[in-house]
C-alpha cells in the first residue's frame, strides 16, 4: 500500500471498510438459481433508490458508490480502481483525481435515475420502485478507465480473453460498446449498465472541459503539476547529493549518474513544450521509475 497514491489508497480503504460493515450488519439471504445472495441491510440506507420511491434520499447519490452487493462485486471494482487509478492520480494529482472520481460517480447515479424514469416510472407504482437499489463504484471506475484511455491512448494493455495486447483507446471503446449493448439487450440482468455509461459520459465531458480550461478544478491539466513537483524533488535530491555525498572516484559511475539527470531534465522540458502525450513509452517509464525513487 506504500506506493499507492493517497486518494486511491483511501478510496480503496473506505470501500473495503464499508463492505465489511455491511457484512457485519448482515441482511436477508436468498437462494436464486442455486446461488446464495445476501441483501445487505445497509444497502437499503446508503444505496441509491429511484427518486420517485419513498425510500429515496439525496445523499444516496454520493453514498451508493461506496456500497457493494458481494465480495466479487467489490473485488472487480477495487482491482480496476487500483490498476488505473494509481496512474491517473499520479498524472493529475490528488485534488483533481478526487474531484473527477466523485463527480463522475454522482453523474453515473443521475444517469441511472434518468434511465429508470424513462423505463419504469410510467409502468410501476411506488411499492415496486422501492424494491431495488443501485450500489457500487462501477460508474466512477468506468470514468477512470475512460480517463486512462484518453491520457494514454497508445499504451498497450491486456484484456481477457484477448491473448494479445491492445491499445488503451480500443480497450475503452470495447468496454463502452459492451456496456451500451448490455444496457439495450440485457437490461434485466441486475447490472446497472446505464450507470457505467453515465460515468464514462460525465468523465468525457469533464476531461474535455478541463482541456479547454486548464486552470479550472483542482491541479493542472495534462499532469504538469505532478511533473513540476517531480522536477522540484529531483532538483532537491541533486542539490542534497552534491552537498553531502563525496565525489565518487569512479568516472564511469559519475558519467552514468549525470546521464540519468540529463535524461530526466530533457523529458521534463519536453513535457513543458509539447505535453505529456508527446512522450514515448520508454520516456514515460523512465519518469515513473524516477518518481518511485524520489
Short mmCIF file of C-alpha atoms in Angstrom, two decimals:
data_model
loop_
_atom_site.label_atom_id
_atom_site.label_comp_id
_atom_site.label_asym_id
_atom_site.label_seq_id
_atom_site.Cartn_x
_atom_site.Cartn_y
_atom_site.Cartn_z
CA UNK A 1 0.00 0.00 0.00
CA UNK A 2 3.00 2.34 0.42
CA UNK A 3 3.35 3.02 -3.31
CA UNK A 4 -0.37 3.64 -3.89
CA UNK A 5 -1.21 7.38 -4.22
CA UNK A 6 -3.09 8.84 -1.26
CA UNK A 7 -6.56 9.34 -2.76
CA UNK A 8 -6.61 5.95 -4.49
CA UNK A 9 -5.44 4.30 -1.28
CA UNK A 10 -8.15 5.95 0.84
CA UNK A 11 -10.85 5.17 -1.71
CA UNK A 12 -9.82 1.52 -1.56
CA UNK A 13 -9.84 1.56 2.24
CA UNK A 14 -13.24 3.28 2.54
CA UNK A 15 -14.88 0.93 0.04
CA UNK A 16 -13.49 -2.16 1.76
CA UNK A 17 -14.44 -0.94 5.24
CA UNK A 18 -17.95 -0.05 4.04
CA UNK A 19 -18.47 -3.55 2.69
CA UNK A 20 -17.09 -5.17 5.85
CA UNK A 21 -19.59 -3.10 7.82
CA UNK A 22 -22.35 -4.40 5.52
CA UNK A 23 -21.26 -7.96 6.24
CA UNK A 24 -21.18 -7.33 9.99
CA UNK A 25 -24.63 -5.70 9.97
CA UNK A 26 -25.97 -8.55 7.87
CA UNK A 27 -29.18 -8.80 5.89
CA UNK A 28 -31.58 -11.28 4.32
CA UNK A 29 -30.16 -14.22 2.38
CA UNK A 30 -31.90 -15.76 -0.61
CA UNK A 31 -31.15 -18.71 -2.86
CA UNK A 32 -31.51 -17.80 -6.52
CA UNK A 33 -30.65 -20.42 -9.11
CA UNK A 34 -28.73 -22.42 -6.53
CA UNK A 35 -26.64 -19.37 -5.54
CA UNK A 36 -26.85 -17.77 -2.12
CA UNK A 37 -27.34 -13.99 -2.37
CA UNK A 38 -27.34 -11.64 0.62
CA UNK A 39 -29.40 -8.46 0.51
CA UNK A 40 -27.39 -6.31 2.93
CA UNK A 41 -29.47 -4.06 5.15
CA UNK A 42 -27.09 -1.08 4.89
CA UNK A 43 -27.59 -1.04 1.14
CA UNK A 44 -31.21 -0.06 1.79
CA UNK A 45 -29.97 3.01 3.66
CA UNK A 46 -26.99 4.11 1.57
CA UNK A 47 -27.79 2.51 -1.79
CA UNK A 48 -29.43 4.65 -4.48
CA UNK A 49 -33.23 4.35 -4.82
CA UNK A 50 -35.24 5.68 -7.70
CA UNK A 51 -36.02 9.32 -6.95
CA UNK A 52 -39.80 8.75 -7.07
CA UNK A 53 -39.62 5.99 -4.46
CA UNK A 54 -40.42 6.94 -0.85
CA UNK A 55 -37.07 5.47 0.29
CA UNK A 56 -35.02 7.89 -1.82
CA UNK A 57 -32.72 10.37 -0.08
CA UNK A 58 -30.48 12.94 -1.90
CA UNK A 59 -27.35 11.77 0.00
CA UNK A 60 -27.69 8.38 -1.69
CA UNK A 61 -26.29 9.89 -4.91
CA UNK A 62 -22.95 10.07 -3.07
CA UNK A 63 -23.08 7.12 -0.67
CA UNK A 64 -24.22 4.49 -3.20
CA UNK A 65 -20.80 4.43 -4.85
CA UNK A 66 -19.18 3.16 -1.64
CA UNK A 67 -21.59 0.25 -1.20
CA UNK A 68 -21.34 -3.16 -2.90
CA UNK A 69 -23.51 -6.22 -3.27
CA UNK A 70 -20.96 -9.02 -2.98
CA UNK A 71 -17.29 -9.83 -2.47
CA UNK A 72 -16.83 -10.34 -6.22
CA UNK A 73 -18.53 -7.03 -6.97
CA UNK A 74 -16.16 -5.30 -4.56
CA UNK A 75 -13.06 -7.11 -5.85
CA UNK A 76 -13.64 -6.30 -9.52
CA UNK A 77 -14.23 -2.61 -8.82
CA UNK A 78 -11.31 -2.25 -6.40
CA UNK A 79 -8.92 -4.09 -8.71
CA UNK A 80 -9.79 -1.72 -11.58
CA UNK A 81 -9.55 1.30 -9.24
CA UNK A 82 -6.07 0.21 -8.12
CA UNK A 83 -4.89 -0.69 -11.64
CA UNK A 84 -5.95 2.52 -13.40
CA UNK A 85 -6.50 4.94 -10.51
CA UNK A 86 -2.85 4.86 -9.43
CA UNK A 87 -1.70 6.01 -12.85
CA UNK A 88 -4.37 8.66 -13.36
CA UNK A 89 -3.88 10.14 -9.87
CA UNK A 90 -0.11 10.41 -10.40
CA UNK A 91 -0.70 12.35 -13.60
CA UNK A 92 -3.49 14.64 -12.36
CA UNK A 93 -2.62 14.99 -8.70
CA UNK A 94 -4.88 14.09 -5.73
CA UNK A 95 -7.21 17.11 -5.84
CA UNK A 96 -8.26 16.78 -9.47
CA UNK A 97 -8.42 13.00 -9.25
CA UNK A 98 -10.77 13.04 -6.24
CA UNK A 99 -12.94 15.72 -7.86
CA UNK A 100 -13.19 13.63 -11.03
CA UNK A 101 -13.99 10.41 -9.16
CA UNK A 102 -16.79 11.89 -7.06
CA UNK A 103 -18.35 14.00 -9.83
CA UNK A 104 -18.41 11.06 -12.24
CA UNK A 105 -19.83 8.78 -9.55
CA UNK A 106 -22.65 11.24 -8.86
CA UNK A 107 -23.12 11.74 -12.61
CA UNK A 108 -23.42 7.98 -13.11
CA UNK A 109 -26.13 7.90 -10.44
CA UNK A 110 -28.04 10.72 -12.15
CA UNK A 111 -27.94 8.93 -15.50
CA UNK A 112 -29.17 5.74 -13.82
CA UNK A 113 -32.04 7.71 -12.28
CA UNK A 114 -32.96 9.14 -15.68
CA UNK A 115 -32.87 5.69 -17.28
CA UNK A 116 -35.14 4.29 -14.57
CA UNK A 117 -37.55 7.16 -15.06
CA UNK A 118 -37.80 6.50 -18.79
CA UNK A 119 -38.13 2.73 -18.37
CA UNK A 120 -40.26 2.24 -15.28
CA UNK A 121 -41.90 5.37 -13.88
CA UNK A 122 -44.92 5.22 -16.12
CA UNK A 123 -45.41 1.48 -15.63
CA UNK A 124 -44.87 0.54 -11.99
CA UNK A 125 -46.18 2.01 -8.75
CA UNK A 126 -44.20 3.13 -5.72
CA UNK A 127 -44.13 -0.27 -3.93
CA UNK A 128 -42.31 -1.85 -6.89
CA UNK A 129 -39.95 1.11 -7.34
CA UNK A 130 -38.89 0.79 -3.69
CA UNK A 131 -37.69 -2.80 -4.02
CA UNK A 132 -34.25 -2.29 -5.56
CA UNK A 133 -31.20 -0.06 -5.09
CA UNK A 134 -28.19 0.79 -7.21
CA UNK A 135 -24.87 0.17 -5.44
CA UNK A 136 -21.22 0.07 -6.42
CA UNK A 137 -18.26 2.18 -7.53
CA UNK A 138 -18.55 0.97 -11.13
CA UNK A 139 -19.73 4.31 -12.55
CA UNK A 140 -16.72 6.17 -11.10
CA UNK A 141 -14.37 3.30 -12.01
CA UNK A 142 -15.54 3.28 -15.63
CA UNK A 143 -14.86 7.02 -15.70
CA UNK A 144 -11.29 6.35 -14.52
CA UNK A 145 -10.94 3.72 -17.24
CA UNK A 146 -12.00 6.36 -19.77
CA UNK A 147 -9.51 8.87 -18.32
CA UNK A 148 -6.70 6.34 -18.69
CA UNK A 149 -7.67 5.75 -22.30
CA UNK A 150 -7.74 9.49 -23.04
CA UNK A 151 -4.44 10.17 -21.25
CA UNK A 152 -2.58 7.17 -22.69
CA UNK A 153 -4.44 6.25 -25.89
CA UNK A 154 -1.48 4.45 -27.46
CA UNK A 155 -0.47 2.42 -24.39
CA UNK A 156 -0.91 -1.32 -24.89
CA UNK A 157 -2.68 -3.36 -22.22
CA UNK A 158 -4.04 -6.89 -21.93
CA UNK A 159 -7.77 -7.61 -21.75
CA UNK A 160 -9.11 -11.07 -21.00
CA UNK A 161 -9.68 -13.24 -23.04
CA UNK A 162 -7.85 -11.48 -25.92
CA UNK A 163 -4.35 -13.08 -25.96
CA UNK A 164 -2.56 -10.03 -27.40
CA UNK A 165 -2.14 -6.50 -26.01
CA UNK A 166 -4.38 -3.80 -27.45
CA UNK A 167 -4.15 -0.03 -27.34
CA UNK A 168 -5.89 1.67 -24.41
CA UNK A 169 -8.19 3.68 -26.70
CA UNK A 170 -9.54 0.46 -28.21
CA UNK A 171 -9.78 -1.11 -24.75
CA UNK A 172 -12.05 1.72 -23.62
CA UNK A 173 -14.08 1.58 -26.83
CA UNK A 174 -14.68 -2.16 -26.42
CA UNK A 175 -15.96 -1.69 -22.87
CA UNK A 176 -18.19 1.19 -23.93
CA UNK A 177 -19.74 -0.89 -26.72
CA UNK A 178 -20.26 -3.85 -24.36
CA UNK A 179 -22.00 -1.65 -21.80
CA UNK A 180 -24.16 0.05 -24.44
CA UNK A 181 -25.21 -3.32 -25.87
CA UNK A 182 -25.90 -4.68 -22.39
CA UNK A 183 -27.98 -1.62 -21.47
CA UNK A 184 -30.14 -2.23 -24.54
CA UNK A 185 -30.37 -6.02 -24.70
CA UNK A 186 -29.60 -7.21 -21.15
CA UNK A 187 -31.34 -4.63 -19.01
CA UNK A 188 -32.79 -7.30 -16.73
CA UNK A 189 -29.52 -8.88 -15.65
CA UNK A 190 -29.30 -6.90 -12.40
CA UNK A 191 -26.29 -4.83 -13.52
CA UNK A 192 -26.53 -1.03 -13.78
CA UNK A 193 -25.07 -0.77 -17.29
CA UNK A 194 -26.59 2.68 -17.71
CA UNK A 195 -24.67 3.92 -14.66
CA UNK A 196 -21.43 2.61 -16.19
CA UNK A 197 -22.12 4.53 -19.37
CA UNK A 198 -23.14 7.57 -17.32
CA UNK A 199 -19.81 7.61 -15.51
CA UNK A 200 -17.93 7.45 -18.81
CA UNK A 201 -20.15 10.16 -20.30
CA UNK A 202 -19.59 12.57 -17.40
CA UNK A 203 -15.87 11.75 -17.44
CA UNK A 204 -15.60 12.52 -21.16
CA UNK A 205 -17.22 15.94 -20.87
CA UNK A 206 -15.26 16.77 -17.71
CA UNK A 207 -11.93 15.97 -19.35
CA UNK A 208 -12.88 17.95 -22.43
CA UNK A 209 -13.82 20.91 -20.22
CA UNK A 210 -10.52 20.74 -18.32
CA UNK A 211 -8.56 20.64 -21.56
CA UNK A 212 -10.26 23.83 -22.71
CA UNK A 213 -9.92 25.44 -19.25
CA UNK A 214 -6.55 24.22 -17.92
CA UNK A 215 -6.72 26.17 -14.65
CA UNK A 216 -10.25 25.03 -13.71
CA UNK A 217 -10.76 22.50 -10.93
CA UNK A 218 -8.01 21.04 -8.82
CA UNK A 219 -4.48 20.76 -10.13
CA UNK A 220 -3.39 21.44 -13.71
CA UNK A 221 -4.29 19.68 -16.91
CA UNK A 222 -2.16 17.02 -18.60
CA UNK A 223 -0.17 16.34 -15.43
CA UNK A 224 2.02 19.46 -15.39
CA UNK A 225 1.58 19.92 -11.62
CA UNK A 226 2.71 16.37 -10.98
CA UNK A 227 5.79 16.75 -13.17
CA UNK A 228 6.65 20.13 -11.67
CA UNK A 229 6.63 18.50 -8.21
CA UNK A 230 8.72 15.65 -9.57
CA UNK A 231 11.23 18.09 -11.04
CA UNK A 232 11.38 20.01 -7.75
CA UNK A 233 12.03 16.83 -5.76
CA UNK A 234 14.62 15.74 -8.29
CA UNK A 235 16.45 19.08 -8.10
CA UNK A 236 16.39 18.96 -4.27
CA UNK A 237 17.80 15.47 -4.35
CA UNK A 238 20.52 16.56 -6.75
CA UNK A 239 21.42 19.53 -4.52
CA UNK A 240 21.48 17.36 -1.40
CA UNK A 241 23.66 14.80 -3.11
CA UNK A 242 26.10 17.44 -4.28
CA UNK A 243 26.38 18.91 -0.75
CA UNK A 244 26.60 15.75 1.29
CA UNK A 245 27.90 12.94 -0.89
CA UNK A 246 31.65 12.66 -1.54
CA UNK A 247 32.64 12.60 -5.18
CA UNK A 248 32.83 9.02 -6.42
CA UNK A 249 36.25 8.37 -7.91
CA UNK A 250 34.68 6.01 -10.44
CA UNK A 251 34.39 8.21 -13.54
CA UNK A 252 32.09 5.71 -15.25
CA UNK A 253 29.67 5.82 -12.32
CA UNK A 254 29.61 9.62 -12.30
CA UNK A 255 29.08 9.73 -16.04
CA UNK A 256 26.10 7.36 -15.79
CA UNK A 257 24.63 9.39 -12.92
CA UNK A 258 24.94 12.64 -14.86
CA UNK A 259 23.41 10.99 -17.92
CA UNK A 260 20.36 9.96 -15.88
CA UNK A 261 19.99 13.51 -14.56
CA UNK A 262 20.26 14.96 -18.05
CA UNK A 263 17.66 12.49 -19.35
CA UNK A 264 15.13 13.44 -16.66
CA UNK A 265 15.69 17.15 -17.37
CA UNK A 266 15.22 16.54 -21.09
CA UNK A 267 11.95 14.65 -20.57
CA UNK A 268 10.56 17.34 -18.26
CA UNK A 269 11.44 20.03 -20.78
CA UNK A 270 9.68 18.01 -23.48
CA UNK A 271 6.52 17.84 -21.35
CA UNK A 272 6.52 21.62 -20.82
CA UNK A 273 6.86 22.26 -24.54
CA UNK A 274 4.69 19.51 -26.08
CA UNK A 275 2.64 17.93 -23.26
CA UNK A 276 2.71 14.53 -21.63
CA UNK A 277 1.17 12.72 -24.61
CA UNK A 278 4.22 13.54 -26.74
CA UNK A 279 6.42 11.20 -24.66
CA UNK A 280 7.44 7.78 -25.91
CA UNK A 281 6.64 4.68 -23.86
CA UNK A 282 10.27 4.48 -22.68
CA UNK A 283 10.25 8.13 -21.59
CA UNK A 284 7.04 7.60 -19.60
CA UNK A 285 8.55 4.54 -17.93
CA UNK A 286 11.70 6.49 -17.07
CA UNK A 287 9.62 9.19 -15.38
CA UNK A 288 7.58 6.78 -13.30
CA UNK A 289 10.70 4.85 -12.27
CA UNK A 290 12.27 8.09 -11.11
CA UNK A 291 9.10 9.17 -9.25
CA UNK A 292 9.21 5.93 -7.24
CA UNK A 293 12.85 6.55 -6.30
CA UNK A 294 12.48 10.24 -5.42
#
